Coordinates of C-alpha atoms (C1' of nucleotides) in Angstrom, one line a residue:
Chain A
X410 CA -134.7 -3.7 -75.6
X411 CA -138.4 -4.5 -76.0
X412 CA -140.6 -2.7 -78.5
X413 CA -142.9 -1.4 -75.8
X414 CA -140.1 0.6 -74.4
X415 CA -140.0 4.1 -75.9
X416 CA -136.7 5.9 -75.7
X417 CA -136.4 9.6 -75.0
X418 CA -134.2 10.1 -78.0
X419 CA -135.1 8.9 -81.5
X420 CA -132.0 9.0 -83.7
X421 CA -132.4 9.9 -87.3
X422 CA -136.0 11.0 -86.9
X423 CA -135.3 14.7 -86.1
X424 CA -136.7 15.7 -89.4
X425 CA -140.0 13.9 -88.9
X426 CA -140.4 15.0 -85.4
X427 CA -139.8 18.6 -86.5
X428 CA -142.4 18.3 -89.2
X429 CA -145.0 16.8 -87.1
X430 CA -144.3 19.4 -84.4
X431 CA -144.7 22.1 -86.9
X432 CA -148.2 20.8 -87.8
X433 CA -149.4 20.2 -84.3
X434 CA -147.9 23.4 -82.8
X435 CA -151.0 25.4 -84.0
X436 CA -152.8 23.7 -81.1
X437 CA -150.7 25.8 -78.7
X438 CA -152.0 28.9 -80.5
X439 CA -155.5 27.6 -80.0
X440 CA -156.0 26.6 -83.7
X441 CA -156.9 23.2 -85.1
X442 CA -154.0 21.3 -86.7
X443 CA -154.4 19.9 -90.1
X444 CA -155.1 16.2 -90.5
X445 CA -152.0 14.2 -91.2
X446 CA -151.3 11.0 -93.2
X447 CA -148.2 9.1 -92.2
X448 CA -146.7 6.4 -94.2
X449 CA -143.8 4.1 -93.5
X450 CA -142.9 0.4 -93.3
X451 CA -142.9 -1.5 -90.0
X452 CA -140.1 -0.6 -87.6
X453 CA -139.4 2.8 -89.0
X454 CA -140.4 4.7 -85.9
X455 CA -143.8 6.1 -86.9
X456 CA -145.6 5.2 -83.7
X457 CA -142.6 6.3 -81.6
X458 CA -142.4 9.7 -83.2
X459 CA -146.1 10.4 -83.1
X460 CA -146.5 9.4 -79.4
X461 CA -143.3 11.4 -78.6
X462 CA -144.6 14.6 -80.2
X463 CA -148.1 14.1 -78.9
X464 CA -146.9 13.6 -75.3
X465 CA -144.7 16.7 -75.6
X466 CA -147.7 18.7 -76.8
X467 CA -150.0 17.5 -74.0
X468 CA -147.3 18.2 -71.4
X469 CA -147.1 21.7 -72.7
X470 CA -150.7 22.7 -73.0
X471 CA -152.4 20.2 -70.6
X472 CA -154.9 17.6 -71.4
X473 CA -155.0 13.8 -71.5
X474 CA -153.3 11.0 -73.3
X475 CA -155.1 7.8 -74.1
X476 CA -153.5 4.6 -75.4
X477 CA -154.9 1.1 -74.9
X478 CA -155.9 0.8 -71.3
X479 CA -153.7 3.7 -70.2
X480 CA -154.8 7.3 -69.5
X481 CA -152.4 10.0 -68.4
X482 CA -153.5 13.4 -67.3
X483 CA -151.7 16.7 -67.3
X484 CA -152.7 20.0 -65.8
X485 CA -154.4 22.6 -67.9
X486 CA -152.6 25.6 -69.3
X487 CA -153.9 28.8 -70.8
X488 CA -155.3 27.3 -74.0
X489 CA -157.9 24.6 -74.5
X490 CA -156.8 21.1 -73.4
X491 CA -155.6 18.5 -75.9
X492 CA -156.9 15.0 -75.8
X493 CA -154.4 12.8 -77.5
X494 CA -155.9 9.4 -78.4
X495 CA -153.9 6.6 -79.9
X496 CA -155.8 3.6 -81.4
X497 CA -154.6 0.6 -83.3
X498 CA -157.1 -0.3 -86.0
X499 CA -156.0 -3.9 -86.1
X500 CA -158.1 -4.6 -83.0
X501 CA -160.5 -1.8 -83.3
X502 CA -161.5 -2.5 -86.9
X503 CA -165.2 -1.6 -87.2
X504 CA -167.1 1.6 -87.0
X505 CA -168.9 0.5 -83.9
X506 CA -165.8 -0.5 -82.0
X507 CA -164.0 2.7 -83.0
X508 CA -166.8 5.0 -82.0
X509 CA -167.5 3.2 -78.7
X510 CA -163.8 3.3 -77.8
X511 CA -163.7 7.0 -78.5
X512 CA -166.8 7.6 -76.5
X513 CA -165.4 5.5 -73.7
X514 CA -162.2 7.6 -73.6
X515 CA -164.4 10.7 -73.4
X516 CA -166.1 9.3 -70.3
X517 CA -169.2 7.6 -71.8
X518 CA -170.0 4.0 -71.2
X519 CA -171.2 2.1 -74.3
X520 CA -171.9 -1.6 -74.3
X521 CA -169.6 -3.8 -76.5
X522 CA -172.5 -4.6 -78.8
X523 CA -176.2 -4.1 -79.1
X524 CA -176.7 -0.4 -79.9
X525 CA -177.2 1.0 -83.4
X526 CA -174.1 2.6 -84.7
X527 CA -175.7 6.1 -85.0
X528 CA -176.7 6.1 -81.4
X529 CA -173.0 5.4 -80.4
X530 CA -172.1 8.3 -82.7
X531 CA -174.5 10.5 -80.9
X532 CA -173.0 9.6 -77.6
X533 CA -169.5 10.2 -78.9
X534 CA -170.5 13.5 -80.5
X535 CA -172.2 15.0 -77.4
X536 CA -169.3 13.9 -75.2
X537 CA -167.0 15.5 -77.6
X538 CA -168.7 18.8 -77.9
X539 CA -169.6 19.3 -74.3
X540 CA -166.5 21.5 -73.7
X541 CA -163.8 23.4 -75.5
X542 CA -161.0 21.0 -76.4
X543 CA -158.9 19.7 -79.2
X544 CA -159.0 15.9 -79.8
X545 CA -156.2 14.4 -81.8
X546 CA -157.1 10.9 -82.9
X547 CA -154.3 8.7 -84.1
X548 CA -155.4 5.8 -86.2
X549 CA -152.6 3.3 -86.5
X550 CA -152.8 0.7 -89.3
X551 CA -155.7 2.7 -90.7
X552 CA -155.7 0.5 -93.8
X553 CA -157.2 -2.3 -91.7
X554 CA -160.3 -0.1 -91.2
X555 CA -161.4 0.2 -94.8
X556 CA -160.3 -3.3 -95.6
X557 CA -163.6 -4.2 -94.0
X558 CA -165.4 -1.7 -96.1
X559 CA -166.5 0.8 -93.5
X560 CA -164.6 3.9 -94.3
X561 CA -167.6 6.2 -93.8
X562 CA -166.4 6.6 -90.2
X563 CA -163.2 8.2 -91.7
X564 CA -165.4 10.5 -93.7
X565 CA -167.4 11.6 -90.7
X566 CA -164.4 12.0 -88.6
X567 CA -162.5 14.2 -91.1
X568 CA -165.3 16.6 -91.5
X569 CA -166.9 16.5 -88.1
X570 CA -165.4 19.9 -87.3
X571 CA -168.0 21.8 -89.2
X572 CA -170.7 20.3 -86.9
X573 CA -168.9 20.9 -83.7
X574 CA -169.5 24.0 -81.7
X575 CA -166.9 23.8 -78.9
X576 CA -164.5 21.0 -79.6
X577 CA -162.2 20.4 -82.6
X578 CA -160.8 17.1 -84.0
X579 CA -157.6 16.4 -85.9
X580 CA -156.9 13.0 -87.4
X581 CA -153.5 11.4 -87.8
X582 CA -153.7 8.3 -90.0
X583 CA -150.9 5.8 -90.1
X584 CA -150.4 3.2 -92.8
X585 CA -147.6 0.9 -93.8
X586 CA -149.2 0.4 -97.2
X587 CA -148.9 3.4 -99.5
X588 CA -151.3 1.9 -102.0
X589 CA -154.0 2.1 -99.4
X590 CA -154.5 5.7 -100.3
X591 CA -155.7 4.8 -103.8
X592 CA -158.6 2.9 -102.4
X593 CA -159.7 5.7 -100.2
X594 CA -162.8 7.8 -100.9
X595 CA -161.4 10.9 -102.7
X596 CA -163.1 13.3 -100.3
X597 CA -161.4 11.5 -97.3
X598 CA -158.2 11.3 -99.2
X599 CA -158.0 15.1 -99.7
X600 CA -158.9 15.9 -96.2
X601 CA -156.7 13.3 -94.5
X602 CA -153.8 14.1 -96.8
X603 CA -153.7 17.8 -96.0
X604 CA -150.2 17.0 -94.6
X605 CA -148.2 13.9 -95.4
X606 CA -145.1 12.6 -93.7
X607 CA -143.2 9.7 -95.1
X608 CA -140.9 7.6 -93.0
X609 CA -138.1 6.2 -95.1
X610 CA -136.6 2.9 -94.0
X611 CA -133.4 3.1 -91.9
X612 CA -130.2 2.2 -93.6
X613 CA -127.5 0.1 -91.9
X614 CA -125.6 3.0 -90.5
X615 CA -128.7 4.6 -89.0
X616 CA -129.6 1.2 -87.5
X617 CA -126.2 1.1 -85.9
X618 CA -126.8 4.4 -84.2
X619 CA -130.2 3.3 -82.9
X620 CA -128.7 0.1 -81.5
X621 CA -125.8 2.0 -79.9
X622 CA -128.2 4.3 -78.2
X623 CA -130.2 1.5 -76.7
X624 CA -127.1 -0.5 -75.9
X625 CA -125.8 2.4 -73.8
X626 CA -129.0 2.2 -71.7
X627 CA -129.3 -1.6 -71.5
X628 CA -125.8 -3.1 -71.5
X629 CA -122.7 -2.8 -69.4
X630 CA -119.6 -1.4 -71.0
X631 CA -117.7 -4.0 -73.1
X632 CA -120.3 -6.7 -73.0
X633 CA -120.7 -6.8 -76.7
X634 CA -118.2 -8.1 -79.2
X635 CA -117.2 -5.4 -81.6
X636 CA -119.0 -6.6 -84.7
X637 CA -122.2 -7.5 -83.0
X638 CA -124.0 -4.3 -83.6
X639 CA -123.0 -3.8 -87.2
X640 CA -124.1 -7.4 -87.9
X641 CA -127.6 -6.9 -86.4
X642 CA -127.9 -3.7 -88.3
X643 CA -126.9 -5.4 -91.6
X644 CA -129.4 -8.2 -91.1
X645 CA -132.2 -5.7 -90.3
X646 CA -131.3 -3.5 -93.2
X647 CA -132.0 -6.4 -95.5
X648 CA -135.5 -6.5 -94.0
X649 CA -136.5 -3.1 -95.3
X650 CA -134.7 -1.3 -92.5
X651 CA -136.8 -2.6 -89.7
X652 CA -135.4 -1.2 -86.4
X653 CA -137.7 -3.5 -84.5
X654 CA -136.1 -6.5 -86.1
X655 CA -132.6 -5.2 -85.3
X656 CA -133.5 -4.8 -81.6
X657 CA -135.1 -8.2 -81.5
X658 CA -131.9 -9.7 -83.0
X659 CA -129.7 -8.0 -80.4
X660 CA -132.0 -8.9 -77.5
X661 CA -132.2 -12.6 -78.5
X662 CA -128.5 -12.7 -79.0
X663 CA -127.9 -11.3 -75.6
X664 CA -130.3 -13.8 -74.0
X665 CA -128.6 -16.6 -75.8
X666 CA -125.2 -15.4 -74.6
X667 CA -126.5 -15.1 -71.0
X668 CA -127.9 -18.6 -71.1
X669 CA -124.5 -19.9 -72.3
X670 CA -122.8 -18.0 -69.5
X671 CA -120.7 -16.3 -72.2
X672 CA -118.9 -13.2 -71.0
X673 CA -119.7 -11.2 -74.1
X674 CA -122.4 -11.3 -76.8
X675 CA -120.6 -12.6 -79.9
X676 CA -121.5 -12.5 -83.6
X677 CA -122.3 -16.2 -83.5
X678 CA -125.1 -15.5 -81.1
X679 CA -126.5 -13.0 -83.6
X680 CA -126.3 -15.4 -86.4
X681 CA -128.0 -18.1 -84.4
X682 CA -130.7 -15.7 -83.4
X683 CA -131.3 -14.7 -86.9
X684 CA -131.9 -18.3 -87.8
X685 CA -134.1 -18.8 -84.9
X686 CA -136.2 -15.7 -85.6
X687 CA -136.8 -17.0 -89.1
X688 CA -137.6 -20.5 -88.2
X689 CA -139.8 -19.4 -85.3
X690 CA -141.8 -17.4 -87.8
X691 CA -142.2 -20.4 -90.2
X692 CA -143.1 -22.7 -87.3
X693 CA -145.7 -20.3 -86.1
X694 CA -147.2 -20.0 -89.5
X695 CA -147.3 -23.7 -90.1
X696 CA -148.8 -24.4 -86.7
X697 CA -151.6 -22.1 -87.2
X698 CA -152.5 -23.3 -90.7
X699 CA -155.9 -24.8 -91.2
X700 CA -156.0 -28.6 -91.3
X701 CA -156.6 -28.7 -95.0
X702 CA -153.5 -26.7 -95.8
X703 CA -151.5 -28.8 -93.4
X704 CA -152.8 -31.9 -95.3
X705 CA -151.7 -30.4 -98.6
X706 CA -148.2 -29.7 -97.1
X707 CA -148.1 -33.3 -95.8
X708 CA -148.9 -34.6 -99.3
X709 CA -146.0 -32.7 -100.8
X710 CA -143.8 -33.8 -97.9
X711 CA -144.7 -37.5 -98.6
X712 CA -143.9 -37.2 -102.3
X713 CA -140.6 -35.6 -101.6
X714 CA -139.8 -38.1 -98.9
X715 CA -140.2 -41.0 -101.4
X716 CA -137.8 -39.4 -103.8
X717 CA -140.1 -37.6 -106.2
X718 CA -139.0 -34.5 -107.8
X719 CA -140.8 -32.1 -110.1
X720 CA -144.0 -32.6 -108.2
X721 CA -147.2 -31.4 -110.0
X722 CA -150.5 -30.3 -108.7
X723 CA -152.2 -33.5 -109.9
X724 CA -149.7 -35.7 -108.1
X725 CA -150.1 -33.7 -105.0
X726 CA -153.9 -33.9 -105.3
X727 CA -153.9 -37.7 -105.6
X728 CA -151.8 -38.0 -102.5
X729 CA -153.9 -35.5 -100.7
X730 CA -157.0 -37.5 -101.4
X731 CA -155.4 -40.6 -100.1
X732 CA -154.3 -38.9 -96.9
X733 CA -157.6 -37.1 -96.4
X734 CA -159.4 -40.4 -96.7
X735 CA -157.1 -42.2 -94.3
X736 CA -157.6 -39.4 -91.7
X737 CA -161.3 -39.0 -92.4
X738 CA -161.0 -35.3 -93.4
X739 CA -163.3 -33.9 -96.0
X740 CA -161.8 -34.1 -99.5
X741 CA -161.7 -30.7 -101.3
X742 CA -161.8 -30.3 -105.0
X743 CA -158.6 -30.0 -107.0
X744 CA -159.6 -26.4 -107.8
X745 CA -159.5 -25.5 -104.1
X746 CA -156.3 -27.5 -103.4
X747 CA -154.7 -25.6 -106.3
X748 CA -155.5 -22.3 -104.5
X749 CA -154.2 -23.7 -101.2
X750 CA -150.9 -24.5 -102.9
X751 CA -150.7 -21.0 -104.1
X752 CA -151.4 -19.7 -100.6
X753 CA -148.6 -21.8 -99.2
X754 CA -146.4 -20.4 -101.8
X755 CA -147.2 -16.9 -100.8
X756 CA -146.4 -17.8 -97.2
X757 CA -143.0 -19.0 -98.3
X758 CA -143.5 -22.5 -97.0
X759 CA -143.2 -24.0 -100.4
X760 CA -142.2 -22.9 -103.8
X761 CA -144.4 -23.3 -106.8
X762 CA -144.0 -22.2 -110.4
X763 CA -146.2 -22.8 -113.4
X764 CA -144.3 -24.7 -116.1
X765 CA -145.4 -26.3 -119.3
X766 CA -144.4 -29.8 -120.2
X767 CA -145.6 -29.6 -123.7
X768 CA -147.7 -32.5 -124.7
X769 CA -147.8 -33.5 -121.1
X770 CA -149.7 -30.4 -120.0
X771 CA -149.3 -27.4 -117.9
X772 CA -149.0 -27.5 -114.1
X773 CA -147.4 -26.1 -111.1
X774 CA -144.0 -27.5 -110.1
X775 CA -143.9 -27.7 -106.4
X776 CA -141.1 -28.1 -103.9
X777 CA -140.9 -27.5 -100.2
X778 CA -139.0 -24.5 -98.8
X779 CA -138.9 -25.9 -95.3
X780 CA -136.6 -28.7 -94.0
X781 CA -138.4 -32.0 -93.8
X782 CA -137.6 -33.1 -90.3
X783 CA -138.8 -29.9 -89.1
X784 CA -142.0 -29.9 -91.0
X785 CA -142.9 -33.4 -90.1
X786 CA -142.5 -32.7 -86.4
X787 CA -144.8 -29.7 -86.5
X788 CA -147.4 -31.4 -88.7
X789 CA -147.4 -34.5 -86.4
X790 CA -148.3 -32.2 -83.5
X791 CA -151.8 -31.9 -85.0
X792 CA -154.1 -34.5 -83.5
X793 CA -156.3 -34.5 -86.6
X794 CA -153.3 -35.8 -88.6
X795 CA -152.2 -38.4 -86.2
X796 CA -153.6 -41.3 -88.2
X797 CA -151.4 -40.7 -91.2
X798 CA -148.2 -40.0 -89.2
X799 CA -146.8 -43.4 -90.1
X800 CA -148.6 -43.9 -93.3
X801 CA -146.6 -45.5 -96.1
X802 CA -147.8 -44.6 -99.6
X803 CA -148.7 -47.3 -102.1
X804 CA -146.2 -48.6 -104.5
X805 CA -147.0 -46.5 -107.5
X806 CA -146.3 -43.3 -105.6
X807 CA -142.9 -44.4 -104.6
X808 CA -141.9 -45.2 -108.2
X809 CA -142.4 -41.6 -109.2
Chain B
dA521 C1' -148.9 -26.4 -138.6
dA522 C1' -152.1 -28.7 -135.9
dT523 C1' -153.0 -31.2 -131.9
dC524 C1' -153.8 -31.9 -127.3
dC525 C1' -152.3 -32.7 -122.4
dA526 C1' -153.0 -31.2 -117.6
dC527 C1' -153.7 -28.2 -115.6
dA528 C1' -154.1 -22.5 -114.4
dG529 C1' -157.1 -19.5 -112.8
dG530 C1' -161.5 -16.4 -113.7
dA531 C1' -166.7 -16.1 -112.7
dA532 C1' -170.8 -17.2 -110.3
dG533 C1' -173.0 -19.0 -106.7
dC534 C1' -173.8 -21.9 -102.4
dC535 C1' -173.4 -22.4 -97.4
dC536 C1' -172.4 -20.9 -93.0
dG537 C1' -171.1 -18.2 -88.9
dG538 C1' -171.0 -13.8 -86.8
dG539 C1' -172.2 -9.3 -86.0
dA540 C1' -175.4 -5.3 -86.9
dA541 C1' -180.1 -3.7 -87.1
dC542 C1' -184.6 -3.9 -85.7
Chain C
dG59 C1' -185.3 -13.0 -80.5
dT60 C1' -185.4 -12.5 -85.6
dT61 C1' -183.9 -10.8 -89.8
dC62 C1' -180.5 -9.1 -92.6
dC63 C1' -176.1 -8.6 -94.5
dC64 C1' -171.3 -9.7 -95.3
dG65 C1' -167.2 -12.2 -96.0
dG66 C1' -164.7 -16.5 -96.3
dG67 C1' -164.3 -21.1 -97.7
dC68 C1' -165.7 -23.9 -101.0
dT69 C1' -167.8 -26.0 -105.5
dT70 C1' -169.1 -26.0 -110.3
dC71 C1' -168.3 -24.6 -114.7
dC72 C1' -165.6 -22.6 -117.5
dT73 C1' -162.1 -20.8 -121.0
dG74 C1' -157.2 -20.3 -121.8
dT75 C1' -152.6 -21.9 -122.9
dG76 C1' -147.0 -23.4 -123.7
dG77 C1' -144.8 -26.3 -126.1
dA78 C1' -143.6 -31.7 -127.0
dT79 C1' -145.5 -34.6 -130.1
dT80 C1' -147.8 -35.9 -134.3

DNA sequence: AATCCACAGGAAGCCCGGGAAC
DNA sequence: GTTCCCGGGCTTCCTGTGGATT
């Protein structure tokens, strides 16, 4: 049931598999496949489809598969070998890291840092071109790459073929943000987008099929209550058809049922799991917030706790200053705190909306979107905030 | 209709840490 | 090691504004 498991059958992705296979099949004929751009939201099976097709190709013609720390070798066939390289740009997010990783996969050793980038490129290039082969580079979350400005590597990679004598390179770029393509250098865009495959979100019925297929491998007959799978599917369908989410739900529900010694997984387990997944996410976000943001949250929490409604930025800021002083934390400007409030809003931890109170100015109206008890417990875990855990605000605050 | 509050939120620039280049 | 550059967090300064009140 875990994401790392990749099933042999991918329901409702036949069309995409077919299309990708059509593009990559030219490798069997000894030609260089077009570059491909793949778009789709998280949990729509992009990575699964691509590795599936890539593996099949390498099995057929021989070559190697690289992914993370793993390498898998297959015996050579009649045509040139295929090196299938999967990389996630979330970790490998600079030119240097990308190139050194590529060079490493091709058998070179490059230090983690220290060399000029063009030297690493040289290493990579010579290792690449020392024998006849096709290298398919999969760049997952490719949008992370140019977020940090350096998309020249994409440029070099997509037109490297004209400089190569023996080897050939195809690039498969994966993104879950379609707008990303607008920010791309036009030359890269046209070359990367020679072929495009779009992964539409799964609908509830398709999610049911996916779950059923996994369930047949992972669960004993009759261990699920009848409505369990449809419910998981329905919840996940609300989340832009994320199959990963559906599987998480089912897995957590099963774990819960097991812990309760329940004979079957019931819909209530699914419902509880859904709550838990959501709160876990919020807890994680709040825990990892910078102290200043936590302090801002704390301020809103205080104001609400003492019965204030329609909390404004100014009121929040005054409380914030008081709390920051009490806990010897640097006091930021109201301008900055205003931005922090907006960020917390974006994260869904609180709600803020700009409203006008006529003669009494314009401000954000702020209220928490997270249960108080909860919030306080998490915030009090932060040692830097311990001094204000039992702080009682002065009278004027309580009057509202 | 004019006023004016209490901010929103843009622009420019400072500081600092980290990584690349030399 | 040193220098350079970059981005993020932050401050300073600023202009803009919806609508109750005058």
